[in-house]
Short mmCIF file of C-alpha atoms in Angstrom, two decimals:
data_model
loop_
_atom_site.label_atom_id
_atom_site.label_comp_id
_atom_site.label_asym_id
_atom_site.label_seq_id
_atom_site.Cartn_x
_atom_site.Cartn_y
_atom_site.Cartn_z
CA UNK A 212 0.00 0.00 0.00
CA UNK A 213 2.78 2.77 1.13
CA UNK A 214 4.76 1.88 -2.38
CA UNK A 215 1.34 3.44 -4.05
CA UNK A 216 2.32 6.60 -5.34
CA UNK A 217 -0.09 9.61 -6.82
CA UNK A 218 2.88 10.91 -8.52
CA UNK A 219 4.18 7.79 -10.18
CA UNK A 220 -0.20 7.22 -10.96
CA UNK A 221 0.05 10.63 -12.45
CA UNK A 222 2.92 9.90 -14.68
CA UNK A 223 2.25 6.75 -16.27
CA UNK A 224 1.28 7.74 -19.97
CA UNK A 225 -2.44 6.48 -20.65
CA UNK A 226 -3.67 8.13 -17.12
CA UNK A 227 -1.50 11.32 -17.99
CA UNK A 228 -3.19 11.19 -21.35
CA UNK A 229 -6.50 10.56 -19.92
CA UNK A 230 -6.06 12.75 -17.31
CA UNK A 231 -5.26 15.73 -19.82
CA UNK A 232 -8.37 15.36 -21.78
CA UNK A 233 -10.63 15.16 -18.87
CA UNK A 234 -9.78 18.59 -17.36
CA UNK A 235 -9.42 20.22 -21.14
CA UNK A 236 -12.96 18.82 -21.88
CA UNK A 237 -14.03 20.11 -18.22
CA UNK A 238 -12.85 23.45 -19.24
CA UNK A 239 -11.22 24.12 -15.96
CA UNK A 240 -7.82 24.59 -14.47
CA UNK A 241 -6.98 21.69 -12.39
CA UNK A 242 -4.27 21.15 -9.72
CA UNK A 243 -3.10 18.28 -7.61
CA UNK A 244 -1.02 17.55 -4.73
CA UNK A 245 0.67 14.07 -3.55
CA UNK A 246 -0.05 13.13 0.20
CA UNK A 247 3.24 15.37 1.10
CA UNK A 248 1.50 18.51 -0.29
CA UNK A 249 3.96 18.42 -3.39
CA UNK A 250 2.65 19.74 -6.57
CA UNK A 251 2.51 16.83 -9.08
CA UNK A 252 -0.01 18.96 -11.80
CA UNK A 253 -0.76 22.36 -12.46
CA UNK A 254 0.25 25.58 -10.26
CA UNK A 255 -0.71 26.73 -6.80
CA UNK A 256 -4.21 27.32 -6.02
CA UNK A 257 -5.60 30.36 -4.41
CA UNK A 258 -6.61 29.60 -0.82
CA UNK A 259 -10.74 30.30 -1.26
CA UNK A 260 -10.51 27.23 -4.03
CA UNK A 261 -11.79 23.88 -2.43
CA UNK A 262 -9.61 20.83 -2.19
CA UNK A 263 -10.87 17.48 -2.48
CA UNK A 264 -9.21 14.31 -1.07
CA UNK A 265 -7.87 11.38 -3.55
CA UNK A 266 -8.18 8.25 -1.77
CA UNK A 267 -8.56 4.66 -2.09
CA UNK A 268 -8.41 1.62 0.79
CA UNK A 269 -9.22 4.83 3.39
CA UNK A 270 -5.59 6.16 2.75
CA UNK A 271 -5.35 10.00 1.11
CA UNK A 272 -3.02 9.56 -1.32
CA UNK A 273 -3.54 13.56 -2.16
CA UNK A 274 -5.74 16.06 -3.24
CA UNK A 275 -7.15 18.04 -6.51
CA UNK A 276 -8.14 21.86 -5.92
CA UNK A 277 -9.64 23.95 -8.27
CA UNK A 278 -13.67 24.79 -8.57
CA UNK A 279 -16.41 22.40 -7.87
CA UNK A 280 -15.38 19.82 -11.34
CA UNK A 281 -12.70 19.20 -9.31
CA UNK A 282 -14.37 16.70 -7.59
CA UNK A 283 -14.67 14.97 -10.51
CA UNK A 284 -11.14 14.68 -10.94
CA UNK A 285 -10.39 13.61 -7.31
CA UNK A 286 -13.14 10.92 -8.22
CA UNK A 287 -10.98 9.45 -11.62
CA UNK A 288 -8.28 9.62 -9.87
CA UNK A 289 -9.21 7.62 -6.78
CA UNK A 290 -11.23 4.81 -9.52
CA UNK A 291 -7.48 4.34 -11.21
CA UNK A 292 -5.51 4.62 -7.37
CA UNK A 293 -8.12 2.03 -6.65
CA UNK A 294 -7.63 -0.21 -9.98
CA UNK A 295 -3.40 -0.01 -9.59
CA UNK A 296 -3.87 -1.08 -5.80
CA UNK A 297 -6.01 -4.37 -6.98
CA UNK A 298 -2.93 -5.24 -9.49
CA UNK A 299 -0.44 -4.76 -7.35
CA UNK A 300 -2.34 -6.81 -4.28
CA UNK A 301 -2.97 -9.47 -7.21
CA UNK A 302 1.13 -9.43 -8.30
CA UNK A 303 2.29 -9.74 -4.80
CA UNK A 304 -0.24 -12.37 -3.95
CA UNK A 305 0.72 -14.34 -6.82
CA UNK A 306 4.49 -13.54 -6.04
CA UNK A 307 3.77 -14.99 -2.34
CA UNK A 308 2.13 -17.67 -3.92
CA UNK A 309 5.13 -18.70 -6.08
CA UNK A 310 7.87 -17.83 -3.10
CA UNK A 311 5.12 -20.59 -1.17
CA UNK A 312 5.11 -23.30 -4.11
CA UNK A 313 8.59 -22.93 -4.21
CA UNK A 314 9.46 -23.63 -0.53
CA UNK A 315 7.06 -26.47 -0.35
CA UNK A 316 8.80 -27.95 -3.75
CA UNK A 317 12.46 -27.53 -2.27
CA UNK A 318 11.03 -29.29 1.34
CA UNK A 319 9.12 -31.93 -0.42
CA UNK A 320 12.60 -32.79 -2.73
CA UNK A 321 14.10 -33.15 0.92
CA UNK A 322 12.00 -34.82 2.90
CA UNK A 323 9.79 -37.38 0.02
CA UNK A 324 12.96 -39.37 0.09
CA UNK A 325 13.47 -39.37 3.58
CA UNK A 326 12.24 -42.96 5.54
CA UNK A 327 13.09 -42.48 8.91
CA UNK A 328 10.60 -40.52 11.08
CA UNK A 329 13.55 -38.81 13.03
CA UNK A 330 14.78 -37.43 10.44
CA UNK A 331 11.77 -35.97 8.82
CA UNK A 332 11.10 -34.25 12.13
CA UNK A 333 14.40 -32.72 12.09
CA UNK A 334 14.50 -31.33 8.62
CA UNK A 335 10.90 -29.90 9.23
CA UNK A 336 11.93 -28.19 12.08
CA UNK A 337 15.23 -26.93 10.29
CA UNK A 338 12.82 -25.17 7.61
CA UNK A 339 10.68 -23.55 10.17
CA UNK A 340 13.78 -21.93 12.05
CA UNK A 341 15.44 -20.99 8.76
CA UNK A 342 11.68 -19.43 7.76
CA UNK A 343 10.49 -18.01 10.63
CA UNK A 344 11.53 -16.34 14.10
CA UNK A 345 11.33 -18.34 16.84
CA UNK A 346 13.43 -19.43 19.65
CA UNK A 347 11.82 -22.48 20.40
CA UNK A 348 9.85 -25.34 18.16
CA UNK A 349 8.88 -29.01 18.82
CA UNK A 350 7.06 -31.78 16.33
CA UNK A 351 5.28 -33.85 18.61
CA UNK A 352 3.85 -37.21 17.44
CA UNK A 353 0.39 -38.87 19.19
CA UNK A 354 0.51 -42.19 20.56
CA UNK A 355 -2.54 -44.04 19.95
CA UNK A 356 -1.68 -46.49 22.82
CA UNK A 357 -1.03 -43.99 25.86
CA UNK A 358 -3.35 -41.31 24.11
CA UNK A 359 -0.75 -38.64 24.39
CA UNK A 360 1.47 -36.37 22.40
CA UNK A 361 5.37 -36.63 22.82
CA UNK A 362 7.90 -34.64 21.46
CA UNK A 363 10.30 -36.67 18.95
CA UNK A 364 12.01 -33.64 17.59
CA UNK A 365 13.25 -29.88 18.90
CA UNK A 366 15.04 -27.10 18.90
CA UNK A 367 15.78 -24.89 21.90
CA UNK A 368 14.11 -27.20 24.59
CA UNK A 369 15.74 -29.25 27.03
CA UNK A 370 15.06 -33.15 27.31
CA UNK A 371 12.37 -32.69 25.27
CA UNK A 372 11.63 -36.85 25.10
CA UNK A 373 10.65 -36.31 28.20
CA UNK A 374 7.65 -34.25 27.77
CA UNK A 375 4.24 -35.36 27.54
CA UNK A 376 0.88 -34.25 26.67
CA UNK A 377 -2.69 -35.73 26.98
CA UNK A 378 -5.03 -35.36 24.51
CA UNK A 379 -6.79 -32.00 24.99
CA UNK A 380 -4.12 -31.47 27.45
CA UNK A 381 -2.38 -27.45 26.50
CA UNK A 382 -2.65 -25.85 23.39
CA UNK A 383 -1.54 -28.13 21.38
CA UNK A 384 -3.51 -31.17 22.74
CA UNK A 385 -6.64 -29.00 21.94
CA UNK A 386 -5.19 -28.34 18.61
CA UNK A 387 -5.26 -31.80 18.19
CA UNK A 388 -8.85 -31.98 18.67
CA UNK A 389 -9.57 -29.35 16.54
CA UNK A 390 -7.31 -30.08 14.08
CA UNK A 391 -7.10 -26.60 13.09
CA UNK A 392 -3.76 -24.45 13.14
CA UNK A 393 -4.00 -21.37 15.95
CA UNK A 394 -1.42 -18.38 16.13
CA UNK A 395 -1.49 -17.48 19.79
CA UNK A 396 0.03 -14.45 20.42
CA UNK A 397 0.79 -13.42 24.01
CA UNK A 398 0.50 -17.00 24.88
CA UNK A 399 0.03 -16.44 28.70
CA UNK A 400 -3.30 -15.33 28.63
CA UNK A 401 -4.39 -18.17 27.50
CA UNK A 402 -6.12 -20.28 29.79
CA UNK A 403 -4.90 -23.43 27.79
CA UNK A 404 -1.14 -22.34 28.36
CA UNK A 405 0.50 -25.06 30.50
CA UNK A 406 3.74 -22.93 31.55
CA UNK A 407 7.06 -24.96 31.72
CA UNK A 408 11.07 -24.63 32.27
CA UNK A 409 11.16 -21.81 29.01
CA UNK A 410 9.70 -18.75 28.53
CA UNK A 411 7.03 -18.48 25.66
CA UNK A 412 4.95 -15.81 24.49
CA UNK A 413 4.26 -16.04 20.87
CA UNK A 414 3.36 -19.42 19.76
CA UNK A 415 2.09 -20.92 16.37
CA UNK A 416 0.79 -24.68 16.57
CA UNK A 417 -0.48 -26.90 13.28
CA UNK A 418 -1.74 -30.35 13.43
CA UNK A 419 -0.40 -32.56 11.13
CA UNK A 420 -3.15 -34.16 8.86
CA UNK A 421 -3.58 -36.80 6.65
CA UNK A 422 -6.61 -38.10 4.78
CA UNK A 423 -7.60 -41.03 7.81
CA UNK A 424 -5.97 -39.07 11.00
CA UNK A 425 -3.48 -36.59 12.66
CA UNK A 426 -0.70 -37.93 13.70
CA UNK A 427 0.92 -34.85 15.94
CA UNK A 428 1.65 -31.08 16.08
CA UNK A 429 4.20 -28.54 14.97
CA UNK A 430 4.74 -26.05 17.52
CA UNK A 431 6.75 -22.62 16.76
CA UNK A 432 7.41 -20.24 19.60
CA UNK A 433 9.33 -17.21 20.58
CA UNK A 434 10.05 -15.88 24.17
CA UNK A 435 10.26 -12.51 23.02
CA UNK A 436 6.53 -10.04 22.38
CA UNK A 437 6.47 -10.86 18.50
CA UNK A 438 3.25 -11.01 16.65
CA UNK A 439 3.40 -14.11 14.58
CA UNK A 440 0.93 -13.31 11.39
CA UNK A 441 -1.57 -14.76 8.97
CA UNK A 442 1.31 -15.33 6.89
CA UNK A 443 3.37 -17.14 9.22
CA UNK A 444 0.16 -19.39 10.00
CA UNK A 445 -0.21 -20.47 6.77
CA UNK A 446 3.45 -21.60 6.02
CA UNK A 447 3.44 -23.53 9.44
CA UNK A 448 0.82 -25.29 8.04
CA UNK A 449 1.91 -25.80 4.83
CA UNK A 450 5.25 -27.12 6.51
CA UNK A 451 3.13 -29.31 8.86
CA UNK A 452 0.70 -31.19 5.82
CA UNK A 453 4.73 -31.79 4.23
CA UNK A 454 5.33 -33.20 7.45
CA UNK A 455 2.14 -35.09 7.82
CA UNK A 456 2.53 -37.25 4.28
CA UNK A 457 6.41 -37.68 4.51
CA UNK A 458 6.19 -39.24 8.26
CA UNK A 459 2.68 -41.40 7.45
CA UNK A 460 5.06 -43.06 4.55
CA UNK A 461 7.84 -43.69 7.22
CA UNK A 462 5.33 -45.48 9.24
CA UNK A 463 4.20 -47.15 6.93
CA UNK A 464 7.66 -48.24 5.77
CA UNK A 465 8.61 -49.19 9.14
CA UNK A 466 5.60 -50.95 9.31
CA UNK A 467 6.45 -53.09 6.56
CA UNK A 468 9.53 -53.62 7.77
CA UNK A 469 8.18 -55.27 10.89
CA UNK A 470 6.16 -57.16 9.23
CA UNK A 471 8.69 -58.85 6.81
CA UNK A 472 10.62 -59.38 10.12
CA UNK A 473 8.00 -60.95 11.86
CA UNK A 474 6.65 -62.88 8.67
CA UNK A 475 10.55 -64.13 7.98
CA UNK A 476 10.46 -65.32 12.01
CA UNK A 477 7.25 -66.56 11.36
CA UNK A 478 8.02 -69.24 8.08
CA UNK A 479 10.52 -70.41 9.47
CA UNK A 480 7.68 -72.65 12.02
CA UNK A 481 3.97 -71.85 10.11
CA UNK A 482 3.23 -72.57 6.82
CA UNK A 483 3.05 -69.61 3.69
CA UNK A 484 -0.59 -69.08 3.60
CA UNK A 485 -0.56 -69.40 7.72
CA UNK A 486 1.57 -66.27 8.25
CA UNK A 487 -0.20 -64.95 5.53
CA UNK A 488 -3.50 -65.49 7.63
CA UNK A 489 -1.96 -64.56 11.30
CA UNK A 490 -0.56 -61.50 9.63
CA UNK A 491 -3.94 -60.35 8.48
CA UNK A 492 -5.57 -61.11 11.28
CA UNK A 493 -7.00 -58.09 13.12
CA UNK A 494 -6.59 -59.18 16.83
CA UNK A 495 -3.63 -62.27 18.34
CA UNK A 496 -6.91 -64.11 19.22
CA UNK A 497 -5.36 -66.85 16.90
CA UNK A 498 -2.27 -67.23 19.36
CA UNK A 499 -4.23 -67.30 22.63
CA UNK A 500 -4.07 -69.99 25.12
CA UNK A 501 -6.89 -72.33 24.60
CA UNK A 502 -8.53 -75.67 23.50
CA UNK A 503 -8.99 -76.81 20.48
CA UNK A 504 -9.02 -79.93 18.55
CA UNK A 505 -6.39 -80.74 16.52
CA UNK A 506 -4.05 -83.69 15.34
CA UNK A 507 -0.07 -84.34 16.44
CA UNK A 508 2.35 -85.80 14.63
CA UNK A 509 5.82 -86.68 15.69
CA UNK A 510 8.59 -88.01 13.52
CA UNK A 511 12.00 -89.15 14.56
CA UNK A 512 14.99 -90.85 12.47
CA UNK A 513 15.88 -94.53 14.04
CA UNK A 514 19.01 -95.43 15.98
CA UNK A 515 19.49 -91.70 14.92
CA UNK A 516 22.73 -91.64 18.14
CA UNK A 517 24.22 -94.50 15.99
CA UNK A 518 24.43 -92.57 12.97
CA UNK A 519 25.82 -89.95 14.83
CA UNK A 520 28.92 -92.60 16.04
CA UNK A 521 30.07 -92.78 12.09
CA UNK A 522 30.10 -88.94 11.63
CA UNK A 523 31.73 -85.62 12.98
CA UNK A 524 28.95 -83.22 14.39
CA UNK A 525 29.60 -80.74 11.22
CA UNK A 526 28.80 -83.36 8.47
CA UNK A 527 25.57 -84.52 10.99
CA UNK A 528 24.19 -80.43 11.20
CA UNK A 529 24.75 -80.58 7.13
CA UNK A 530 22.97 -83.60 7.11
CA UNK A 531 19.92 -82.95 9.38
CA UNK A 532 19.47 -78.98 8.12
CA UNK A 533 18.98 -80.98 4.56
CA UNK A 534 16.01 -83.55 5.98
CA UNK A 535 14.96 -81.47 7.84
CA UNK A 536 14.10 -78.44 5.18
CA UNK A 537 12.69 -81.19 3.15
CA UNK A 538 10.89 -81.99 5.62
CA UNK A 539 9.44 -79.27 6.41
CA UNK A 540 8.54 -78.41 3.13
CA UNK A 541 6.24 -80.99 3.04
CA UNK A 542 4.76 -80.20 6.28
CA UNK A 543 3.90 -76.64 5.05
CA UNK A 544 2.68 -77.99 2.02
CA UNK A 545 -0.30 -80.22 3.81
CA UNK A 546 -0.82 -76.69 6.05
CA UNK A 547 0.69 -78.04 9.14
CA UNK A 548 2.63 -76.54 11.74
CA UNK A 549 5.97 -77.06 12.82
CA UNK A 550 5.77 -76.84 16.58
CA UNK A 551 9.91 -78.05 17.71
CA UNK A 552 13.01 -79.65 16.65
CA UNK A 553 14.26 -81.95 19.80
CA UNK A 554 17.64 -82.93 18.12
CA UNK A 555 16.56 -85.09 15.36
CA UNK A 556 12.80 -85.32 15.74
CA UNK A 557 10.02 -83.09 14.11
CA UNK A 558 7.02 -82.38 16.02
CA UNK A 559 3.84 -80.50 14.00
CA UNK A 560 0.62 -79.83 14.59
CA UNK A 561 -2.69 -79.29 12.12
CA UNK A 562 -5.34 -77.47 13.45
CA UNK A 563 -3.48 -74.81 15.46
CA UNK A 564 -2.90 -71.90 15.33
CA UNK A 565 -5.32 -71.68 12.73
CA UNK A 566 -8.51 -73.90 12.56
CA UNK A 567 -8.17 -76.55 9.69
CA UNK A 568 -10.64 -78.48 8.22
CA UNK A 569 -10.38 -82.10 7.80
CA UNK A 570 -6.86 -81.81 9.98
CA UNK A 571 -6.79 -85.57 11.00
CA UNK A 572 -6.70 -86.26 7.10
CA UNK A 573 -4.15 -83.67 6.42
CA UNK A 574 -1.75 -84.80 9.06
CA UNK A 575 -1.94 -88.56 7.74
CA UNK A 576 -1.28 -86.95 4.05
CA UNK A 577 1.72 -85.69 5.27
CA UNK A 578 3.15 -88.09 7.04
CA UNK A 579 2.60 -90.65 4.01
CA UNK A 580 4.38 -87.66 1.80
CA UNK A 581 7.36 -87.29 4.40
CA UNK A 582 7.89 -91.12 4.34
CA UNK A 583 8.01 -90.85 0.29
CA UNK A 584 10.15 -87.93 0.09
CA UNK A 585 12.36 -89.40 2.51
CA UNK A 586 12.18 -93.26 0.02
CA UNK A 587 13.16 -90.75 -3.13
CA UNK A 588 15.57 -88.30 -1.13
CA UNK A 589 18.85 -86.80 -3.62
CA UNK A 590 21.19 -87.66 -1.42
CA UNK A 591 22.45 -91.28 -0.97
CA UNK A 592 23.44 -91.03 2.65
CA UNK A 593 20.01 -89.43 4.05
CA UNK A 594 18.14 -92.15 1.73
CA UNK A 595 20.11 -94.67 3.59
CA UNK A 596 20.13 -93.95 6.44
CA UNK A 597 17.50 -91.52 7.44
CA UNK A 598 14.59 -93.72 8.38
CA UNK A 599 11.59 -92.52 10.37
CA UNK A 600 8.79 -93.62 12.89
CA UNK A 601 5.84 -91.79 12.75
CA UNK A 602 3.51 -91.29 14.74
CA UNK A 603 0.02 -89.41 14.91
CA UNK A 604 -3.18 -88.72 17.26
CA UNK A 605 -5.57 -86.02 17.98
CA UNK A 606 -8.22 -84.67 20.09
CA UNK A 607 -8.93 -81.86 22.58
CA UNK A 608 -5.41 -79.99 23.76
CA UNK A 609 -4.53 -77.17 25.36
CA UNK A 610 -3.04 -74.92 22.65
CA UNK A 611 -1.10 -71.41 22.95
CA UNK A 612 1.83 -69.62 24.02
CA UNK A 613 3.13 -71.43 26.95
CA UNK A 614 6.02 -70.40 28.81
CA UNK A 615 7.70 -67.57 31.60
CA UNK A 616 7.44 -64.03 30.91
CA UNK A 617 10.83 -64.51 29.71
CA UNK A 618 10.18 -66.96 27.61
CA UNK A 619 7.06 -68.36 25.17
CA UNK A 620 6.95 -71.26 23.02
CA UNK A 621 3.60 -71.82 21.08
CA UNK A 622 3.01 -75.53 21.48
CA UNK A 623 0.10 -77.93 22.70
CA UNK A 624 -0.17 -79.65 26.01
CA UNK A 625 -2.01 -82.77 26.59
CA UNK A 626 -3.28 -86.47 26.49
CA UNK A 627 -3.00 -86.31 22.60
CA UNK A 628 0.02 -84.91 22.14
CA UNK A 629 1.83 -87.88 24.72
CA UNK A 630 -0.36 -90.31 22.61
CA UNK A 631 1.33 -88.92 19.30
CA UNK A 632 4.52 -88.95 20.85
CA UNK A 633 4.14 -92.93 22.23
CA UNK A 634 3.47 -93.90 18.92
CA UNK A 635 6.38 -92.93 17.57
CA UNK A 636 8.56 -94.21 20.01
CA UNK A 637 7.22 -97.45 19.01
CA UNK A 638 7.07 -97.42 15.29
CA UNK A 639 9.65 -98.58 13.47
CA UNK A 640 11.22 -96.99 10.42
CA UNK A 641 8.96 -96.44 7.18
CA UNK A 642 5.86 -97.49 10.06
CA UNK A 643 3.21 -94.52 10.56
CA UNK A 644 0.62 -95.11 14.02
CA UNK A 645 -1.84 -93.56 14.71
CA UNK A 646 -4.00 -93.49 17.43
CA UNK A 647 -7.96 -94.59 17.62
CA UNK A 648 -8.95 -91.12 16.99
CA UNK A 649 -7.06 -90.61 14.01
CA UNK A 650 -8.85 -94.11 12.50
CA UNK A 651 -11.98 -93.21 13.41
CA UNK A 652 -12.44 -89.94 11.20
CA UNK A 653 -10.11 -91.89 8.35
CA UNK A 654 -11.13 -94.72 8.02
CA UNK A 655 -12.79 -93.80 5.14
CA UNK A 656 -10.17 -92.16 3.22
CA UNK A 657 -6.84 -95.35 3.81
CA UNK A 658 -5.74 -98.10 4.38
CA UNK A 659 -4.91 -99.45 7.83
CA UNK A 660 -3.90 -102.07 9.51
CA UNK A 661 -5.05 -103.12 13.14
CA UNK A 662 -2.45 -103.51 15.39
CA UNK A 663 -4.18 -103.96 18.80
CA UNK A 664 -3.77 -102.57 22.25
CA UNK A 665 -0.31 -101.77 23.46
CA UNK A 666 1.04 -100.83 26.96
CA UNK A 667 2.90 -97.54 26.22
CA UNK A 668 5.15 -95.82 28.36
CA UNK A 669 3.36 -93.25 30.76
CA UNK A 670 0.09 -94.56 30.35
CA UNK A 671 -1.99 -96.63 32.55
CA UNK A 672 -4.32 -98.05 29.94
CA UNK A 673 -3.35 -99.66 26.65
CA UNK A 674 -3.99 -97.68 23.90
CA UNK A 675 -5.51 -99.10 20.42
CA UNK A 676 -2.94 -98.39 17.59
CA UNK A 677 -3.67 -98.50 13.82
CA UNK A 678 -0.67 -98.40 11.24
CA UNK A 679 -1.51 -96.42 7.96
CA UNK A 680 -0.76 -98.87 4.56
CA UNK A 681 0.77 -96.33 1.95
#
């Protein structure tokens, strides 16, 4: 507004030119005066003529004196003051504009490649200082889980990891809720104001939105009286939606990250589409302690310490990783899961921890399949001298993570699983028994053979065993 000049109005051609025919056609002698009473047209009036103001946005940019027309003149002149002031507002809007795109294309080129939430925070909060005064600034993140914000990021704050704030809690807890950016100035008036270690008095706070949530706060302050602006407001925020989509993808990444960890932990005991299912799952309800029916198999190599007699311990570990991947391949591929290693037997489960249909049938498939891979194994010394005892029951268990806070296993407890475990210590190699249970629901589907009641170890009663014909 001050750079709007009468004189520099006057001058330009076309209103010179338009101007000069006005008064000639008026017929009348014209003068006019800038704001500083400096004659910019025509020659000193006599002190009877009237004046009349030239004005535009309430600011008298000068006057024209002569007779009444004069009036006229002062009018023109304040329509064109009026028309330059809209052009220039317009060019320095769309200057600010550009200075704005510009900033937010530089920050975005800094930060879009940026995964690590840390960072981000720091680089925001680098561009705020650089931009605007302030002797203080934080980015503070929400957490869902204790429904609070905490600073991850700052400038000019001491310990600032240690500071906390509820939801609703301060200024910018209420900016939260709101989710709508607030330039307090003279901060301590404000009833929201929770004073700490640092003197504040002029603060700006934005919430940083995304489409689905806000996930924190910038906050901008300066201990001295300043009065942060409109302006200021609106590049805060700018710098706080930046924020906003840069640190949701760094979640997100680090969220995938976890995932692929846990996944990777989890294949290496739970089939594919298992994970797959356990990772999807909204809620751990599938890894709670509980009952549930399922079937138990448990394989082990015979006279496996034997073997061990004709080998050193490094070609053994080469030898049992190789049976037992292959193994375990086919275990995964009949949806079972591999609950423990004990040196050189396999113990799996179907049913657990995700329900499976028809898992007595599935667990006999794979045992038949293991015995058949193991018949038609590459190498010559596993083929040899690998040979397993199988054996499989089912029924109700107790299944979940079982364990000491220090440490959890996910495994099954119960009659079943000793059953499943009996059975193998009887059967010899290439034999698969299973238990009445098992027969009962398969009969159906293979071939068995009866082999009668049989005192096992640990049980009181003899328990009815039925080997599988493959």
């Amino acid at each position: 507004m001050k750079s709007l000049s009468l004189k520099r109005l006057v001058q330009k051609k076309e209103v010179h030119v338009l101007l000069q025919d006005t008064i000639l056609s008026l017929g009348v002698s014209i003068t006019i005066q800038d704001e500083d009473r400096q004659w910019i047209w025509g020659t000193p009036l006599e002190l009877s003529q009237p004046e009349y103001p030239i004005q535009v946005a309430g600011r008298v940019l000068g006057w024209a004196g002569g007779d009444e027309k004069a009036a006229a003149i002062a009018s023109l002149l304040s329509y064109l003051a009026k028309q330059e002031l809209e052009k220039k507002t317009l060019a320095n809007e769309t200057l600010e504009r550009y200075k704005e795109i510009n900033l937010l294309y530089e920050i975005s080129g800094k930060i879009s490649t940026c995964l690590d939430v840390q960072a981000i925070a720091n680089l925001v909060l680098d561009e705020a200082r650089r931009l605007i005064a302030a002797t203080s600034g934080s980015l503070m993140l929400f957490n869902e889980e204790s429904q609070s914000l905490q600073i991850i990021a700052a400038f000019g704050i001491d310990s600032p990891s240690k500071m906390l704030m509820k939801l609703g809690e301060g200024i910018a807890g209420n900016v939260l809720l709101s989710e709508n950016a607030e330039v307090v100035n003279g901060v301590q008036y404000d009833s929201r104001f929770l004073p700490g270690p640092h003197p504040v008095h002029s603060l700006i706070c934005a919430p940083m939105k995304t489409k689905s949530r806000v996930l924190g706060t910038i906050n901008i302050s300066h201990a001295d009286p300043i009065q942060y602006s409109a302006a200021d407001l609106k590049l805060v925020t700018a710098l706080a939606s930046q924020a906003a989509s840069a640190i949701e993808n760094a979640l997100l990444h680090e969220y995938k990250l976890k995932e692929e960890r846990i996944k990777s932990k989890l294949e290496r005991y739970l089939a594919p589409q298992i994970v797959k299912a356990i990772i999807e799952s909204q809620s751990e309800i599938a890894l709670e302690t509980g009952k549930r029916n399922i079937a138990v198999l448990f394989s082990d190599i015979r006279n496996f310490t034997t073997k061990c007699e004709e080998l050193v311990p490094e070609e053994i570990v080469a030898y049992l990783n190789e049976y037992f991947s292959q193994m375990v391949d086919v275990i995964f591929t009949h949806e079972g899961t591999v609950n423990k290693f004990v040196g050189d037997m396999i113990v799996s489960m179907f049913g657990a921890p995700n329900k499976l249909v028809d898992s007595e049938r599935k667990a006999i498939e794979t045992a038949i399949a293991m015995q058949q891979r193991l018949r038609n194994f590459p190498g010559d010394w596993i083929r040899e001298n690998f040979i397993t005892g199988i054996g499989i029951s089912s029924g109700e268990v107790i299944v979940g993570n079982i364990g000491s806070p220090q440490h959890m296993d996910y495994t099954a407890i119960g009659d079943q699983v000793n059953v499943a475990s009996r059975l193998q210590s009887i059967a010899q190699g290439g034999q698969i028994l299973v238990s009445r249970s098992i027969y009962d629901l398969t009969q159906e589907l293979f071939d068995f053979k009866e082999v009668g009641f049989v005192k096992v170890k640990g049980k009181k009663t003899k328990v009815e065993i039925f080997e599988v014909i493959y």
